[in-house]
PDB file of C-alpha atoms and ligand atoms in Angstrom:
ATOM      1  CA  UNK A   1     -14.710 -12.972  -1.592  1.00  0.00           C
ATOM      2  CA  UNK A   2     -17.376 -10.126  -1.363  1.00  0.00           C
ATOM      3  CA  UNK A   3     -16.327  -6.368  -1.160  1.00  0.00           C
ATOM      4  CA  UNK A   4     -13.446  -5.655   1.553  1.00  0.00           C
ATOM      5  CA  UNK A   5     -15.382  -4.632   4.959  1.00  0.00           C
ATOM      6  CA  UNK A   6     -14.559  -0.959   5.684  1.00  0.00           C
ATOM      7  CA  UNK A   7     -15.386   1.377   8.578  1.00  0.00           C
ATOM      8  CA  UNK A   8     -13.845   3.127  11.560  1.00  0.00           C
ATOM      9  CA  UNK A   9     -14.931   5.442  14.168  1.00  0.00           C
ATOM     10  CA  UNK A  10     -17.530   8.363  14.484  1.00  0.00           C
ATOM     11  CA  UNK A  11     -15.164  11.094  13.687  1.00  0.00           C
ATOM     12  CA  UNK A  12     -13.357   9.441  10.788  1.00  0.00           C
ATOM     13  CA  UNK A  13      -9.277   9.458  12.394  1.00  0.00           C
ATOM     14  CA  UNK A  14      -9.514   6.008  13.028  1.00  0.00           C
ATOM     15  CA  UNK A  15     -10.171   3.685   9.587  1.00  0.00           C
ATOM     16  CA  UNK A  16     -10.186   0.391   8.911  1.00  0.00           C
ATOM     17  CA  UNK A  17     -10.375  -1.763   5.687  1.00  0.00           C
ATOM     18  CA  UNK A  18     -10.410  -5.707   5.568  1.00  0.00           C
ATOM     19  CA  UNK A  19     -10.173  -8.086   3.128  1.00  0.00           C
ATOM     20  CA  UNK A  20     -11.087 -11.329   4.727  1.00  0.00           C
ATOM     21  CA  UNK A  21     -14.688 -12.660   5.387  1.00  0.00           C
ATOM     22  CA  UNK A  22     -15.731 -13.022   8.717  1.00  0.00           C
ATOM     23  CA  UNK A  23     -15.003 -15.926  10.804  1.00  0.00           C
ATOM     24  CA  UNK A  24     -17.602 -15.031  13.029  1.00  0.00           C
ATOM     25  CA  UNK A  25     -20.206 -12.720  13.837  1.00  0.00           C
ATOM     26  CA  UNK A  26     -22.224 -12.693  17.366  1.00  0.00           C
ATOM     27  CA  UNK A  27     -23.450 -10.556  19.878  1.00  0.00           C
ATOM     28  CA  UNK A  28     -22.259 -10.515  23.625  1.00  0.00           C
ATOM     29  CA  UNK A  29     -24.191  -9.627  26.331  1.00  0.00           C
ATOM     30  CA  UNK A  30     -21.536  -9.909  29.230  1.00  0.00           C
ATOM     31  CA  UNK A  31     -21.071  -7.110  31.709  1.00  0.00           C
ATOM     32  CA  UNK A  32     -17.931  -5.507  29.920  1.00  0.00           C
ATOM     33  CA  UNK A  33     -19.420  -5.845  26.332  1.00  0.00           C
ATOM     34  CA  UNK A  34     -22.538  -3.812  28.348  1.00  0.00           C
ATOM     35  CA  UNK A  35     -19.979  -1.226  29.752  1.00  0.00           C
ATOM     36  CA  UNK A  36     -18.426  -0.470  26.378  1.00  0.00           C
ATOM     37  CA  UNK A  37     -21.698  -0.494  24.452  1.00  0.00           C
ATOM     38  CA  UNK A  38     -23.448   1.648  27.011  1.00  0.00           C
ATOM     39  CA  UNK A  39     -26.595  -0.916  26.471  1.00  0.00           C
ATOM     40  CA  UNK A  40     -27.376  -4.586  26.752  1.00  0.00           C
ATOM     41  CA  UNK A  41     -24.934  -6.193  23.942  1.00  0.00           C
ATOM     42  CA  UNK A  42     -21.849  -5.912  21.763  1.00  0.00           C
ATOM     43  CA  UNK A  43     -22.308  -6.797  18.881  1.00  0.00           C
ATOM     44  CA  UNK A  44     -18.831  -8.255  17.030  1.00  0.00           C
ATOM     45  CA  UNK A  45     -17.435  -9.472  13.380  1.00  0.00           C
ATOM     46  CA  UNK A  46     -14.179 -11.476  14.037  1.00  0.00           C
ATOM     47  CA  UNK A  47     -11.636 -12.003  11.286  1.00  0.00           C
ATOM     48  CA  UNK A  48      -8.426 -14.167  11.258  1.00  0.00           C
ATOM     49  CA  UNK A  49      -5.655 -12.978   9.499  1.00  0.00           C
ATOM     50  CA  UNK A  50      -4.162  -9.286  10.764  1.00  0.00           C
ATOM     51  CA  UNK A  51      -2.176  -9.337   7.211  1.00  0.00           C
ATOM     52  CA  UNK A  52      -5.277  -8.506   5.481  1.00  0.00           C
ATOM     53  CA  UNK A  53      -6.520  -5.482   8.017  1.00  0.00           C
ATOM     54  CA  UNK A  54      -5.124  -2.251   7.021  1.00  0.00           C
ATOM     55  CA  UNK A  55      -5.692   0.267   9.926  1.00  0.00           C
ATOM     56  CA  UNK A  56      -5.677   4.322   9.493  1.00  0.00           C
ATOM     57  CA  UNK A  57      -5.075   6.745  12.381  1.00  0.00           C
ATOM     58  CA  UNK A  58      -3.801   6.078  16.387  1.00  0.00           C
ATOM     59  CA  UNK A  59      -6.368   4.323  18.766  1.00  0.00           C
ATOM     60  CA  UNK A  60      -6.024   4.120  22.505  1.00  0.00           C
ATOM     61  CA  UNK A  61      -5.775   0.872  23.684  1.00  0.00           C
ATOM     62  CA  UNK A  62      -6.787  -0.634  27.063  1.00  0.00           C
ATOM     63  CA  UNK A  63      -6.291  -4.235  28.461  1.00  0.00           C
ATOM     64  CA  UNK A  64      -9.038  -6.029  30.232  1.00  0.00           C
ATOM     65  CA  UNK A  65      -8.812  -9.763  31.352  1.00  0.00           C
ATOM     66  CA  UNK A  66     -11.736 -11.719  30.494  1.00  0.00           C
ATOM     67  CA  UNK A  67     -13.394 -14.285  32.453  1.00  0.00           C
ATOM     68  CA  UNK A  68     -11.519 -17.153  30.630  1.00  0.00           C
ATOM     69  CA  UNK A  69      -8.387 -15.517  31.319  1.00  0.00           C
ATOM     70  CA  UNK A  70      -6.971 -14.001  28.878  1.00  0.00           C
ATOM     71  CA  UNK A  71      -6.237 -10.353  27.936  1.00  0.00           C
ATOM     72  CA  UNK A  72      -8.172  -8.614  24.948  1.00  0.00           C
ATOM     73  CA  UNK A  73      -7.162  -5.175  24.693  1.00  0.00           C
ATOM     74  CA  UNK A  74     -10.535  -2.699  23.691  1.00  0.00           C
ATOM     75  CA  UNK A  75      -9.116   0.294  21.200  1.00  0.00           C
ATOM     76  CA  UNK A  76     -11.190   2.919  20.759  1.00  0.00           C
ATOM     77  CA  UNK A  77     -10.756   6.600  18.955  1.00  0.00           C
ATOM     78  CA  UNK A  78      -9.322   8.817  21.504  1.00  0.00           C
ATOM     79  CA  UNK A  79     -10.912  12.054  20.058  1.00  0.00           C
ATOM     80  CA  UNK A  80     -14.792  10.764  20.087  1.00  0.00           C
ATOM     81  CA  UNK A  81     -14.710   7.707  21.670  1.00  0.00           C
ATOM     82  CA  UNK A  82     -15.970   5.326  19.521  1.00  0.00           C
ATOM     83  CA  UNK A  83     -15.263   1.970  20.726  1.00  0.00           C
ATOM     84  CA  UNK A  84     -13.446   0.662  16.992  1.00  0.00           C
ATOM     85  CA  UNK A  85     -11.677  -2.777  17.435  1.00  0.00           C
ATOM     86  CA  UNK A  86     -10.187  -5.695  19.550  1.00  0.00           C
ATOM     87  CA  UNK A  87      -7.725  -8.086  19.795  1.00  0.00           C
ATOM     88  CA  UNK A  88      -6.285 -10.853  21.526  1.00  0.00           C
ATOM     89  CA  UNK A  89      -2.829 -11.364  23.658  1.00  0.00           C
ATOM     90  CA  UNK A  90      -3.885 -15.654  22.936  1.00  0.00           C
ATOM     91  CA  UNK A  91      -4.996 -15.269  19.582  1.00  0.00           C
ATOM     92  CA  UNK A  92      -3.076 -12.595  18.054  1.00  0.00           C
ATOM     93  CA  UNK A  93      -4.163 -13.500  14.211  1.00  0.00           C
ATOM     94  CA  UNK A  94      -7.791 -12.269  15.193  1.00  0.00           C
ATOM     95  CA  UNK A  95      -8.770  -9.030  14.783  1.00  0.00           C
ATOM     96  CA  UNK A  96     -12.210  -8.153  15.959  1.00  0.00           C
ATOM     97  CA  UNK A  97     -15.096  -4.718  14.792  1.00  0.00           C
ATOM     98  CA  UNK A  98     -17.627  -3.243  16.284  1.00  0.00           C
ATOM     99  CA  UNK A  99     -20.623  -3.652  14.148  1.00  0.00           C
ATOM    100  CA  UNK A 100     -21.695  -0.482  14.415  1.00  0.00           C
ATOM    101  CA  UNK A 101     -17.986   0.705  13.205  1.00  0.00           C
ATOM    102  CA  UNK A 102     -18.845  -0.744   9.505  1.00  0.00           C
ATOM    103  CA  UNK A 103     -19.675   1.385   7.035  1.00  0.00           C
ATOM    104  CA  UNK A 104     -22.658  -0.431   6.366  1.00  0.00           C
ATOM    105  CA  UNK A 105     -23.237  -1.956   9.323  1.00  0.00           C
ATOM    106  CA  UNK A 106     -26.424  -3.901   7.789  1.00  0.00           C
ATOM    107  CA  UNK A 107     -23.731  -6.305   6.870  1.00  0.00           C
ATOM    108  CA  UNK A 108     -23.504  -7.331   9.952  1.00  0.00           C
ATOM    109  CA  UNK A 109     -25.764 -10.812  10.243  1.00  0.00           C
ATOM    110  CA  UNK A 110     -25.085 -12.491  13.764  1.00  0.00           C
ATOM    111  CA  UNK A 111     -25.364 -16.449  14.122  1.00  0.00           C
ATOM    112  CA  UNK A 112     -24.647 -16.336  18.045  1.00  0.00           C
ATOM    113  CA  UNK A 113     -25.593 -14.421  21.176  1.00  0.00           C
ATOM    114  CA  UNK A 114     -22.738 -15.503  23.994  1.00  0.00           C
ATOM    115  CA  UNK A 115     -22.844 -14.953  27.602  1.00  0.00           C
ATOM    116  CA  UNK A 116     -26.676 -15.188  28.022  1.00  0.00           C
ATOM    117  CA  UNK A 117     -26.051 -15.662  31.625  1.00  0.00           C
ATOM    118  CA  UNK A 118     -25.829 -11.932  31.570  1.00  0.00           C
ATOM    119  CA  UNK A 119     -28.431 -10.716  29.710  1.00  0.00           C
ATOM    120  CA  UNK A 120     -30.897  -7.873  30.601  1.00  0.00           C
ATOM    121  CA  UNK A 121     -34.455  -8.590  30.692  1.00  0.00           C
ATOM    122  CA  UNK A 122     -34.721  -5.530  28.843  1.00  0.00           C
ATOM    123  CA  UNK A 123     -32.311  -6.736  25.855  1.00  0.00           C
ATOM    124  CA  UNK A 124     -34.271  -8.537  23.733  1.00  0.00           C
ATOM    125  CA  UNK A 125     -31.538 -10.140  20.715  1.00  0.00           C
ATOM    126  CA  UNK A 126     -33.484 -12.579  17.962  1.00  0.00           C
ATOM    127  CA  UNK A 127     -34.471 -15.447  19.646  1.00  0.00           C
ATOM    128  CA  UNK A 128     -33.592 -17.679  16.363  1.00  0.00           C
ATOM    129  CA  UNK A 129     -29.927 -17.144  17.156  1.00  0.00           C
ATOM    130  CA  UNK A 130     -27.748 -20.009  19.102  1.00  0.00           C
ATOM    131  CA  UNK A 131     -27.195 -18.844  22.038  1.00  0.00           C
ATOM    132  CA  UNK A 132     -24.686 -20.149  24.543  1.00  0.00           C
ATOM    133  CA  UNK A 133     -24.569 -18.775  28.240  1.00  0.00           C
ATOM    134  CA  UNK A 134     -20.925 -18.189  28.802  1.00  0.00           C
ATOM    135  CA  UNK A 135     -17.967 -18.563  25.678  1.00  0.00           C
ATOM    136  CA  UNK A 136     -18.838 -20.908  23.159  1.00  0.00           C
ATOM    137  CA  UNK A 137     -15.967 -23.623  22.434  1.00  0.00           C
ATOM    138  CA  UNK A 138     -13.605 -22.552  19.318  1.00  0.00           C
TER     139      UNK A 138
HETATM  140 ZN1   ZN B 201     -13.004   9.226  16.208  1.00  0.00          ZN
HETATM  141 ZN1   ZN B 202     -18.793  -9.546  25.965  1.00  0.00          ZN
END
């Protein structure tokens, strides 16, 4: 395994450190992921195994239901803002960051853009990515 993946929020009270590779890495361009971004996409790294996340500091958490159904709850830092980290009622082993929350967020290297059926003229994401217009199947 490479270095542990590290980051947080903008302000530095919430911190997170990882050791796990990423399952997955993709950018979302649904209407919430547009909302919490405040532009076209999110962009995500997804890791199983919340035994190996380590988290610093007290998010605020809030629940939204997704189209499939289920509930991912959004925390974010609730001195700046920063939208941090995610996870999932269904699938509590995952633990999902912000790419922007790393460290060095050039580690970030997306294989995916999800809900195209959303996207913004005006968002242009590489067009060699696989994209899939709602949720890809796990
Ligand atoms: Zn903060
Ligand atoms: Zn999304």
């Amino acid at each position: 395994m490479s270095k542990a993946y590290t980051g947080g929020c903008a302000c530095g009270a919430i911190r997170y450190e990882i050791s796990a590779e990423p399952l997955e890495m993709n950018d979302c361009q649904c209407r919430d992921c547009q909302h919490m971004s405040g532009t076209g996409h999110g962009s995500y790294l997804t890791f199983a195994g919340r035994s190996r996340v380590k988290l610093e500091g007290k998010a605020n958490h809030w629940d939204i239901v997704a189209d499939n159904g289920n509930v991912k709850t959004r925390a974010f830092c609730p001195n700046c803002g920063s939208p941090v980290y995610m996870t999932f009622a269904a699938a509590p082993d995952f633990f999902t960051v912000h790419a922007g929350s790393l460290d060095d967020p050039g580690r970030y290297d997306p294989k995916k853009v999800i809900y195209t059926v959303r996207a913004l003229a005006w968002d242009n994401v590489d067009p060699a990515l696989q994209k899939f217009d709602r949720m890809p199947p796990r």
